[in-house]
């Protein structure tokens, strides 16, 4: 896996770096890294899947932007950490299918029922690249910033990670995403 790396000042800290990994066929993954990472520390890490509607356009239908912002602020506050940004729009189903699912949600289905109706997986994301990115920075102990047990399990099962703990996130619901967040919490609490 190859990469390009640059200093990446952002509104939360001027000490971030941006590293873009790429593989063949053309897949690109991003890691926003706070420069102060030390391998023997427990490093805050957020694995974040792309969300055009939330991350870029600040949609109120999801909590993606709030999760990303909270993670970046937490990392800056702790003076170390990483956000791994994966190209997995709509929990891995792609942007067009995500919008089709949104249409069905507007008709009363929840996000998981909509995916099932479209004959799509509830969650098609793949986190297998994440341990290699962490290993690239010699990170073996992490504090995973997530509410998703799939992410925790994917990294917990990796032989490259020697220690992992949960850092749950809290995002205040709004009238547009409260049902979605409740449905998501209900599903993930059963896993």
mmCIF file with all atom_site columns, C-alpha atoms in Angstrom:
data_model
loop_
_atom_site.group_PDB
_atom_site.id
_atom_site.type_symbol
_atom_site.label_atom_id
_atom_site.label_alt_id
_atom_site.label_comp_id
_atom_site.label_asym_id
_atom_site.label_entity_id
_atom_site.label_seq_id
_atom_site.pdbx_PDB_ins_code
_atom_site.Cartn_x
_atom_site.Cartn_y
_atom_site.Cartn_z
_atom_site.occupancy
_atom_site.B_iso_or_equiv
_atom_site.pdbx_formal_charge
_atom_site.auth_seq_id
_atom_site.auth_comp_id
_atom_site.auth_asym_id
_atom_site.auth_atom_id
_atom_site.pdbx_PDB_model_num
ATOM 1   C CA . UNK A 1 1   ? 0.000   0.000  0.000  1.00 0.00 ? 1   UNK A CA 1
ATOM 2   C CA . UNK A 1 2   ? 1.397   3.384  -1.019 1.00 0.00 ? 2   UNK A CA 1
ATOM 3   C CA . UNK A 1 3   ? 0.668   6.803  0.443  1.00 0.00 ? 3   UNK A CA 1
ATOM 4   C CA . UNK A 1 4   ? 1.082   10.552 0.093  1.00 0.00 ? 4   UNK A CA 1
ATOM 5   C CA . UNK A 1 5   ? 1.451   12.658 3.252  1.00 0.00 ? 5   UNK A CA 1
ATOM 6   C CA . UNK A 1 6   ? 1.172   16.410 3.939  1.00 0.00 ? 6   UNK A CA 1
ATOM 7   C CA . UNK A 1 7   ? 0.844   18.790 6.906  1.00 0.00 ? 7   UNK A CA 1
ATOM 8   C CA . UNK A 1 8   ? -2.891  19.385 7.361  1.00 0.00 ? 8   UNK A CA 1
ATOM 9   C CA . UNK A 1 9   ? -3.903  22.319 9.551  1.00 0.00 ? 9   UNK A CA 1
ATOM 10  C CA . UNK A 1 10  ? -7.638  22.370 10.206 1.00 0.00 ? 10  UNK A CA 1
ATOM 11  C CA . UNK A 1 11  ? -9.981  24.372 12.413 1.00 0.00 ? 11  UNK A CA 1
ATOM 12  C CA . UNK A 1 12  ? -9.483  21.978 15.358 1.00 0.00 ? 12  UNK A CA 1
ATOM 13  C CA . UNK A 1 13  ? -5.676  21.973 15.315 1.00 0.00 ? 13  UNK A CA 1
ATOM 14  C CA . UNK A 1 14  ? -2.779  23.043 13.134 1.00 0.00 ? 14  UNK A CA 1
ATOM 15  C CA . UNK A 1 15  ? -0.830  19.919 14.147 1.00 0.00 ? 15  UNK A CA 1
ATOM 16  C CA . UNK A 1 16  ? -2.672  17.368 12.026 1.00 0.00 ? 16  UNK A CA 1
ATOM 17  C CA . UNK A 1 17  ? -1.198  15.542 9.042  1.00 0.00 ? 17  UNK A CA 1
ATOM 18  C CA . UNK A 1 18  ? -3.197  14.053 6.179  1.00 0.00 ? 18  UNK A CA 1
ATOM 19  C CA . UNK A 1 19  ? -2.021  10.757 4.762  1.00 0.00 ? 19  UNK A CA 1
ATOM 20  C CA . UNK A 1 20  ? -3.788  9.326  1.725  1.00 0.00 ? 20  UNK A CA 1
ATOM 21  C CA . UNK A 1 21  ? -3.266  5.604  1.168  1.00 0.00 ? 21  UNK A CA 1
ATOM 22  C CA . UNK A 1 22  ? -3.971  4.070  -2.190 1.00 0.00 ? 22  UNK A CA 1
ATOM 23  C CA . UNK A 1 23  ? -4.105  0.574  -3.583 1.00 0.00 ? 23  UNK A CA 1
ATOM 24  C CA . UNK A 1 24  ? -4.795  -1.084 -6.910 1.00 0.00 ? 24  UNK A CA 1
ATOM 25  C CA . UNK A 1 25  ? -7.469  -1.122 -8.183 1.00 0.00 ? 25  UNK A CA 1
ATOM 26  C CA . UNK A 1 26  ? -7.912  2.524  -7.344 1.00 0.00 ? 26  UNK A CA 1
ATOM 27  C CA . UNK A 1 27  ? -9.033  2.625  -3.725 1.00 0.00 ? 27  UNK A CA 1
ATOM 28  C CA . UNK A 1 28  ? -8.180  5.585  -1.527 1.00 0.00 ? 28  UNK A CA 1
ATOM 29  C CA . UNK A 1 29  ? -8.252  5.804  2.257  1.00 0.00 ? 29  UNK A CA 1
ATOM 30  C CA . UNK A 1 30  ? -7.447  8.850  4.368  1.00 0.00 ? 30  UNK A CA 1
ATOM 31  C CA . UNK A 1 31  ? -5.879  9.128  7.795  1.00 0.00 ? 31  UNK A CA 1
ATOM 32  C CA . UNK A 1 32  ? -5.946  12.458 9.609  1.00 0.00 ? 32  UNK A CA 1
ATOM 33  C CA . UNK A 1 33  ? -3.270  12.114 12.260 1.00 0.00 ? 33  UNK A CA 1
ATOM 34  C CA . UNK A 1 34  ? -2.316  14.335 15.177 1.00 0.00 ? 34  UNK A CA 1
ATOM 35  C CA . UNK A 1 35  ? 1.479   14.592 15.088 1.00 0.00 ? 35  UNK A CA 1
ATOM 36  C CA . UNK A 1 36  ? 2.093   13.614 18.712 1.00 0.00 ? 36  UNK A CA 1
ATOM 37  C CA . UNK A 1 37  ? 1.416   9.861  18.313 1.00 0.00 ? 37  UNK A CA 1
ATOM 38  C CA . UNK A 1 38  ? 3.592   7.611  20.448 1.00 0.00 ? 38  UNK A CA 1
ATOM 39  C CA . UNK A 1 39  ? 3.441   3.848  20.007 1.00 0.00 ? 39  UNK A CA 1
ATOM 40  C CA . UNK A 1 40  ? 3.385   2.994  23.718 1.00 0.00 ? 40  UNK A CA 1
ATOM 41  C CA . UNK A 1 41  ? 0.374   5.250  24.426 1.00 0.00 ? 41  UNK A CA 1
ATOM 42  C CA . UNK A 1 42  ? -3.297  4.373  24.107 1.00 0.00 ? 42  UNK A CA 1
ATOM 43  C CA . UNK A 1 43  ? -4.157  6.395  21.010 1.00 0.00 ? 43  UNK A CA 1
ATOM 44  C CA . UNK A 1 44  ? -7.664  7.777  20.350 1.00 0.00 ? 44  UNK A CA 1
ATOM 45  C CA . UNK A 1 45  ? -8.843  6.480  16.952 1.00 0.00 ? 45  UNK A CA 1
ATOM 46  C CA . UNK A 1 46  ? -12.043 7.133  15.018 1.00 0.00 ? 46  UNK A CA 1
ATOM 47  C CA . UNK A 1 47  ? -12.894 4.986  11.995 1.00 0.00 ? 47  UNK A CA 1
ATOM 48  C CA . UNK A 1 48  ? -15.270 7.088  9.933  1.00 0.00 ? 48  UNK A CA 1
ATOM 49  C CA . UNK A 1 49  ? -17.069 6.042  6.768  1.00 0.00 ? 49  UNK A CA 1
ATOM 50  C CA . UNK A 1 50  ? -17.671 8.705  4.157  1.00 0.00 ? 50  UNK A CA 1
ATOM 51  C CA . UNK A 1 51  ? -21.032 10.456 4.260  1.00 0.00 ? 51  UNK A CA 1
ATOM 52  C CA . UNK A 1 52  ? -21.511 13.050 1.543  1.00 0.00 ? 52  UNK A CA 1
ATOM 53  C CA . UNK A 1 53  ? -24.882 14.132 2.888  1.00 0.00 ? 53  UNK A CA 1
ATOM 54  C CA . UNK A 1 54  ? -23.711 14.475 6.504  1.00 0.00 ? 54  UNK A CA 1
ATOM 55  C CA . UNK A 1 55  ? -20.004 15.295 6.347  1.00 0.00 ? 55  UNK A CA 1
ATOM 56  C CA . UNK A 1 56  ? -20.157 17.717 3.426  1.00 0.00 ? 56  UNK A CA 1
ATOM 57  C CA . UNK A 1 57  ? -23.734 19.031 3.303  1.00 0.00 ? 57  UNK A CA 1
ATOM 58  C CA . UNK A 1 58  ? -24.412 18.759 7.082  1.00 0.00 ? 58  UNK A CA 1
ATOM 59  C CA . UNK A 1 59  ? -27.625 16.760 6.683  1.00 0.00 ? 59  UNK A CA 1
ATOM 60  C CA . UNK A 1 60  ? -29.798 16.580 9.771  1.00 0.00 ? 60  UNK A CA 1
ATOM 61  C CA . UNK A 1 61  ? -30.951 13.045 8.833  1.00 0.00 ? 61  UNK A CA 1
ATOM 62  C CA . UNK A 1 62  ? -27.821 11.431 10.297 1.00 0.00 ? 62  UNK A CA 1
ATOM 63  C CA . UNK A 1 63  ? -25.215 12.085 12.980 1.00 0.00 ? 63  UNK A CA 1
ATOM 64  C CA . UNK A 1 64  ? -22.126 11.583 10.806 1.00 0.00 ? 64  UNK A CA 1
ATOM 65  C CA . UNK A 1 65  ? -20.890 15.177 10.812 1.00 0.00 ? 65  UNK A CA 1
ATOM 66  C CA . UNK A 1 66  ? -21.314 15.462 14.577 1.00 0.00 ? 66  UNK A CA 1
ATOM 67  C CA . UNK A 1 67  ? -19.405 12.199 15.091 1.00 0.00 ? 67  UNK A CA 1
ATOM 68  C CA . UNK A 1 68  ? -16.536 13.340 12.869 1.00 0.00 ? 68  UNK A CA 1
ATOM 69  C CA . UNK A 1 69  ? -16.380 16.781 14.480 1.00 0.00 ? 69  UNK A CA 1
ATOM 70  C CA . UNK A 1 70  ? -16.520 15.323 17.995 1.00 0.00 ? 70  UNK A CA 1
ATOM 71  C CA . UNK A 1 71  ? -13.692 12.905 17.185 1.00 0.00 ? 71  UNK A CA 1
ATOM 72  C CA . UNK A 1 72  ? -11.442 15.610 15.702 1.00 0.00 ? 72  UNK A CA 1
ATOM 73  C CA . UNK A 1 73  ? -12.028 17.861 18.713 1.00 0.00 ? 73  UNK A CA 1
ATOM 74  C CA . UNK A 1 74  ? -11.342 14.984 21.122 1.00 0.00 ? 74  UNK A CA 1
ATOM 75  C CA . UNK A 1 75  ? -8.114  14.092 19.322 1.00 0.00 ? 75  UNK A CA 1
ATOM 76  C CA . UNK A 1 76  ? -6.953  17.723 19.305 1.00 0.00 ? 76  UNK A CA 1
ATOM 77  C CA . UNK A 1 77  ? -7.815  18.038 23.016 1.00 0.00 ? 77  UNK A CA 1
ATOM 78  C CA . UNK A 1 78  ? -5.767  14.898 23.797 1.00 0.00 ? 78  UNK A CA 1
ATOM 79  C CA . UNK A 1 79  ? -2.849  16.051 21.615 1.00 0.00 ? 79  UNK A CA 1
ATOM 80  C CA . UNK A 1 80  ? -2.754  12.746 19.750 1.00 0.00 ? 80  UNK A CA 1
ATOM 81  C CA . UNK A 1 81  ? -4.950  10.473 17.720 1.00 0.00 ? 81  UNK A CA 1
ATOM 82  C CA . UNK A 1 82  ? -6.168  9.520  14.304 1.00 0.00 ? 82  UNK A CA 1
ATOM 83  C CA . UNK A 1 83  ? -9.289  9.524  12.146 1.00 0.00 ? 83  UNK A CA 1
ATOM 84  C CA . UNK A 1 84  ? -9.286  6.839  9.474  1.00 0.00 ? 84  UNK A CA 1
ATOM 85  C CA . UNK A 1 85  ? -11.700 7.962  6.744  1.00 0.00 ? 85  UNK A CA 1
ATOM 86  C CA . UNK A 1 86  ? -13.003 5.124  4.578  1.00 0.00 ? 86  UNK A CA 1
ATOM 87  C CA . UNK A 1 87  ? -14.821 5.404  1.217  1.00 0.00 ? 87  UNK A CA 1
ATOM 88  C CA . UNK A 1 88  ? -17.922 3.485  2.345  1.00 0.00 ? 88  UNK A CA 1
ATOM 89  C CA . UNK A 1 89  ? -20.880 5.760  1.672  1.00 0.00 ? 89  UNK A CA 1
ATOM 90  C CA . UNK A 1 90  ? -24.204 4.693  3.146  1.00 0.00 ? 90  UNK A CA 1
ATOM 91  C CA . UNK A 1 91  ? -22.739 1.945  5.366  1.00 0.00 ? 91  UNK A CA 1
ATOM 92  C CA . UNK A 1 92  ? -21.072 0.574  2.241  1.00 0.00 ? 92  UNK A CA 1
ATOM 93  C CA . UNK A 1 93  ? -24.032 0.509  -0.169 1.00 0.00 ? 93  UNK A CA 1
ATOM 94  C CA . UNK A 1 94  ? -23.012 3.595  -2.154 1.00 0.00 ? 94  UNK A CA 1
ATOM 95  C CA . UNK A 1 95  ? -24.518 7.031  -2.631 1.00 0.00 ? 95  UNK A CA 1
ATOM 96  C CA . UNK A 1 96  ? -27.253 6.135  -5.145 1.00 0.00 ? 96  UNK A CA 1
ATOM 97  C CA . UNK A 1 97  ? -28.527 3.252  -3.009 1.00 0.00 ? 97  UNK A CA 1
ATOM 98  C CA . UNK A 1 98  ? -28.339 5.459  0.073  1.00 0.00 ? 98  UNK A CA 1
ATOM 99  C CA . UNK A 1 99  ? -30.627 8.001  -1.607 1.00 0.00 ? 99  UNK A CA 1
ATOM 100 C CA . UNK A 1 100 ? -33.007 5.196  -2.642 1.00 0.00 ? 100 UNK A CA 1
ATOM 101 C CA . UNK A 1 101 ? -33.065 4.095  1.006  1.00 0.00 ? 101 UNK A CA 1
ATOM 102 C CA . UNK A 1 102 ? -33.719 7.706  2.084  1.00 0.00 ? 102 UNK A CA 1
ATOM 103 C CA . UNK A 1 103 ? -36.784 7.750  -0.210 1.00 0.00 ? 103 UNK A CA 1
ATOM 104 C CA . UNK A 1 104 ? -38.115 4.627  1.489  1.00 0.00 ? 104 UNK A CA 1
ATOM 105 C CA . UNK A 1 105 ? -37.415 6.143  4.898  1.00 0.00 ? 105 UNK A CA 1
ATOM 106 C CA . UNK A 1 106 ? -39.517 9.142  3.875  1.00 0.00 ? 106 UNK A CA 1
ATOM 107 C CA . UNK A 1 107 ? -42.318 6.629  3.214  1.00 0.00 ? 107 UNK A CA 1
ATOM 108 C CA . UNK A 1 108 ? -42.047 5.201  6.751  1.00 0.00 ? 108 UNK A CA 1
ATOM 109 C CA . UNK A 1 109 ? -39.440 2.425  6.647  1.00 0.00 ? 109 UNK A CA 1
ATOM 110 C CA . UNK A 1 110 ? -36.482 2.642  8.996  1.00 0.00 ? 110 UNK A CA 1
ATOM 111 C CA . UNK A 1 111 ? -32.949 2.617  7.600  1.00 0.00 ? 111 UNK A CA 1
ATOM 112 C CA . UNK A 1 112 ? -32.520 -1.143 8.059  1.00 0.00 ? 112 UNK A CA 1
ATOM 113 C CA . UNK A 1 113 ? -35.937 -2.014 6.610  1.00 0.00 ? 113 UNK A CA 1
ATOM 114 C CA . UNK A 1 114 ? -35.167 0.222  3.623  1.00 0.00 ? 114 UNK A CA 1
ATOM 115 C CA . UNK A 1 115 ? -31.898 -1.600 2.929  1.00 0.00 ? 115 UNK A CA 1
ATOM 116 C CA . UNK A 1 116 ? -33.645 -4.972 3.236  1.00 0.00 ? 116 UNK A CA 1
ATOM 117 C CA . UNK A 1 117 ? -36.435 -3.827 0.891  1.00 0.00 ? 117 UNK A CA 1
ATOM 118 C CA . UNK A 1 118 ? -33.757 -2.858 -1.659 1.00 0.00 ? 118 UNK A CA 1
ATOM 119 C CA . UNK A 1 119 ? -32.107 -6.281 -1.134 1.00 0.00 ? 119 UNK A CA 1
ATOM 120 C CA . UNK A 1 120 ? -29.019 -4.580 0.271  1.00 0.00 ? 120 UNK A CA 1
ATOM 121 C CA . UNK A 1 121 ? -27.048 -5.518 3.371  1.00 0.00 ? 121 UNK A CA 1
ATOM 122 C CA . UNK A 1 122 ? -27.783 -3.591 6.557  1.00 0.00 ? 122 UNK A CA 1
ATOM 123 C CA . UNK A 1 123 ? -24.074 -2.848 6.889  1.00 0.00 ? 123 UNK A CA 1
ATOM 124 C CA . UNK A 1 124 ? -21.642 -3.648 4.048  1.00 0.00 ? 124 UNK A CA 1
ATOM 125 C CA . UNK A 1 125 ? -18.636 -1.819 5.438  1.00 0.00 ? 125 UNK A CA 1
ATOM 126 C CA . UNK A 1 126 ? -15.210 -3.434 5.560  1.00 0.00 ? 126 UNK A CA 1
ATOM 127 C CA . UNK A 1 127 ? -12.664 -2.411 8.190  1.00 0.00 ? 127 UNK A CA 1
ATOM 128 C CA . UNK A 1 128 ? -9.882  -4.806 7.155  1.00 0.00 ? 128 UNK A CA 1
ATOM 129 C CA . UNK A 1 129 ? -7.592  -1.982 5.958  1.00 0.00 ? 129 UNK A CA 1
ATOM 130 C CA . UNK A 1 130 ? -7.627  -0.248 9.369  1.00 0.00 ? 130 UNK A CA 1
ATOM 131 C CA . UNK A 1 131 ? -5.109  -2.452 11.230 1.00 0.00 ? 131 UNK A CA 1
ATOM 132 C CA . UNK A 1 132 ? -2.569  -1.942 8.421  1.00 0.00 ? 132 UNK A CA 1
ATOM 133 C CA . UNK A 1 133 ? -3.000  1.848  8.637  1.00 0.00 ? 133 UNK A CA 1
ATOM 134 C CA . UNK A 1 134 ? -2.568  1.730  12.415 1.00 0.00 ? 134 UNK A CA 1
ATOM 135 C CA . UNK A 1 135 ? 0.486   -0.492 12.033 1.00 0.00 ? 135 UNK A CA 1
ATOM 136 C CA . UNK A 1 136 ? 1.973   2.037  9.604  1.00 0.00 ? 136 UNK A CA 1
ATOM 137 C CA . UNK A 1 137 ? 2.160   4.434  12.578 1.00 0.00 ? 137 UNK A CA 1
ATOM 138 C CA . UNK A 1 138 ? 3.233   1.648  14.961 1.00 0.00 ? 138 UNK A CA 1
ATOM 139 C CA . UNK A 1 139 ? -0.043  2.022  16.875 1.00 0.00 ? 139 UNK A CA 1
ATOM 140 C CA . UNK A 1 140 ? -0.978  -1.132 18.794 1.00 0.00 ? 140 UNK A CA 1
ATOM 141 C CA . UNK A 1 141 ? -3.036  0.302  21.664 1.00 0.00 ? 141 UNK A CA 1
ATOM 142 C CA . UNK A 1 142 ? -6.168  2.261  20.813 1.00 0.00 ? 142 UNK A CA 1
ATOM 143 C CA . UNK A 1 143 ? -9.157  3.960  22.335 1.00 0.00 ? 143 UNK A CA 1
ATOM 144 C CA . UNK A 1 144 ? -11.773 3.412  19.628 1.00 0.00 ? 144 UNK A CA 1
ATOM 145 C CA . UNK A 1 145 ? -14.153 6.374  19.375 1.00 0.00 ? 145 UNK A CA 1
ATOM 146 C CA . UNK A 1 146 ? -17.376 4.695  18.262 1.00 0.00 ? 146 UNK A CA 1
ATOM 147 C CA . UNK A 1 147 ? -20.794 3.356  19.193 1.00 0.00 ? 147 UNK A CA 1
ATOM 148 C CA . UNK A 1 148 ? -20.539 0.587  16.591 1.00 0.00 ? 148 UNK A CA 1
ATOM 149 C CA . UNK A 1 149 ? -19.703 -2.924 17.860 1.00 0.00 ? 149 UNK A CA 1
ATOM 150 C CA . UNK A 1 150 ? -18.741 -4.027 14.306 1.00 0.00 ? 150 UNK A CA 1
ATOM 151 C CA . UNK A 1 151 ? -15.804 -1.603 14.306 1.00 0.00 ? 151 UNK A CA 1
ATOM 152 C CA . UNK A 1 152 ? -14.756 -2.704 17.770 1.00 0.00 ? 152 UNK A CA 1
ATOM 153 C CA . UNK A 1 153 ? -14.904 -6.397 16.795 1.00 0.00 ? 153 UNK A CA 1
ATOM 154 C CA . UNK A 1 154 ? -12.984 -5.846 13.539 1.00 0.00 ? 154 UNK A CA 1
ATOM 155 C CA . UNK A 1 155 ? -10.088 -4.248 15.384 1.00 0.00 ? 155 UNK A CA 1
ATOM 156 C CA . UNK A 1 156 ? -10.332 -6.448 18.474 1.00 0.00 ? 156 UNK A CA 1
ATOM 157 C CA . UNK A 1 157 ? -9.954  -9.543 16.260 1.00 0.00 ? 157 UNK A CA 1
ATOM 158 C CA . UNK A 1 158 ? -6.845  -8.147 14.569 1.00 0.00 ? 158 UNK A CA 1
ATOM 159 C CA . UNK A 1 159 ? -3.528  -9.580 15.694 1.00 0.00 ? 159 UNK A CA 1
ATOM 160 C CA . UNK A 1 160 ? -1.946  -6.171 14.993 1.00 0.00 ? 160 UNK A CA 1
ATOM 161 C CA . UNK A 1 161 ? -3.811  -4.511 17.878 1.00 0.00 ? 161 UNK A CA 1
ATOM 162 C CA . UNK A 1 162 ? -2.637  -5.474 21.379 1.00 0.00 ? 162 UNK A CA 1
ATOM 163 C CA . UNK A 1 163 ? -5.088  -3.350 23.388 1.00 0.00 ? 163 UNK A CA 1
ATOM 164 C CA . UNK A 1 164 ? -8.421  -1.750 22.571 1.00 0.00 ? 164 UNK A CA 1
ATOM 165 C CA . UNK A 1 165 ? -11.011 0.063  24.633 1.00 0.00 ? 165 UNK A CA 1
ATOM 166 C CA . UNK A 1 166 ? -14.288 1.757  23.789 1.00 0.00 ? 166 UNK A CA 1
ATOM 167 C CA . UNK A 1 167 ? -14.891 5.502  23.841 1.00 0.00 ? 167 UNK A CA 1
ATOM 168 C CA . UNK A 1 168 ? -18.601 5.933  23.266 1.00 0.00 ? 168 UNK A CA 1
ATOM 169 C CA . UNK A 1 169 ? -19.881 9.012  21.488 1.00 0.00 ? 169 UNK A CA 1
ATOM 170 C CA . UNK A 1 170 ? -22.974 10.980 22.367 1.00 0.00 ? 170 UNK A CA 1
ATOM 171 C CA . UNK A 1 171 ? -24.719 13.056 19.743 1.00 0.00 ? 171 UNK A CA 1
ATOM 172 C CA . UNK A 1 172 ? -27.853 14.998 20.601 1.00 0.00 ? 172 UNK A CA 1
ATOM 173 C CA . UNK A 1 173 ? -30.690 13.857 18.347 1.00 0.00 ? 173 UNK A CA 1
ATOM 174 C CA . UNK A 1 174 ? -32.803 16.313 16.409 1.00 0.00 ? 174 UNK A CA 1
ATOM 175 C CA . UNK A 1 175 ? -36.312 15.951 14.993 1.00 0.00 ? 175 UNK A CA 1
ATOM 176 C CA . UNK A 1 176 ? -34.925 14.675 11.665 1.00 0.00 ? 176 UNK A CA 1
ATOM 177 C CA . UNK A 1 177 ? -32.609 11.960 12.981 1.00 0.00 ? 177 UNK A CA 1
ATOM 178 C CA . UNK A 1 178 ? -34.085 10.889 16.336 1.00 0.00 ? 178 UNK A CA 1
ATOM 179 C CA . UNK A 1 179 ? -35.881 7.840  14.879 1.00 0.00 ? 179 UNK A CA 1
ATOM 180 C CA . UNK A 1 180 ? -32.784 6.858  12.888 1.00 0.00 ? 180 UNK A CA 1
ATOM 181 C CA . UNK A 1 181 ? -30.553 7.105  15.981 1.00 0.00 ? 181 UNK A CA 1
ATOM 182 C CA . UNK A 1 182 ? -33.054 5.120  18.054 1.00 0.00 ? 182 UNK A CA 1
ATOM 183 C CA . UNK A 1 183 ? -33.265 2.392  15.376 1.00 0.00 ? 183 UNK A CA 1
ATOM 184 C CA . UNK A 1 184 ? -29.480 2.290  15.047 1.00 0.00 ? 184 UNK A CA 1
ATOM 185 C CA . UNK A 1 185 ? -29.010 2.035  18.815 1.00 0.00 ? 185 UNK A CA 1
ATOM 186 C CA . UNK A 1 186 ? -31.623 -0.723 19.011 1.00 0.00 ? 186 UNK A CA 1
ATOM 187 C CA . UNK A 1 187 ? -29.948 -2.779 16.283 1.00 0.00 ? 187 UNK A CA 1
ATOM 188 C CA . UNK A 1 188 ? -26.390 -2.340 17.563 1.00 0.00 ? 188 UNK A CA 1
ATOM 189 C CA . UNK A 1 189 ? -27.381 -3.107 21.160 1.00 0.00 ? 189 UNK A CA 1
ATOM 190 C CA . UNK A 1 190 ? -28.501 -6.568 19.973 1.00 0.00 ? 190 UNK A CA 1
ATOM 191 C CA . UNK A 1 191 ? -25.155 -7.364 18.352 1.00 0.00 ? 191 UNK A CA 1
#
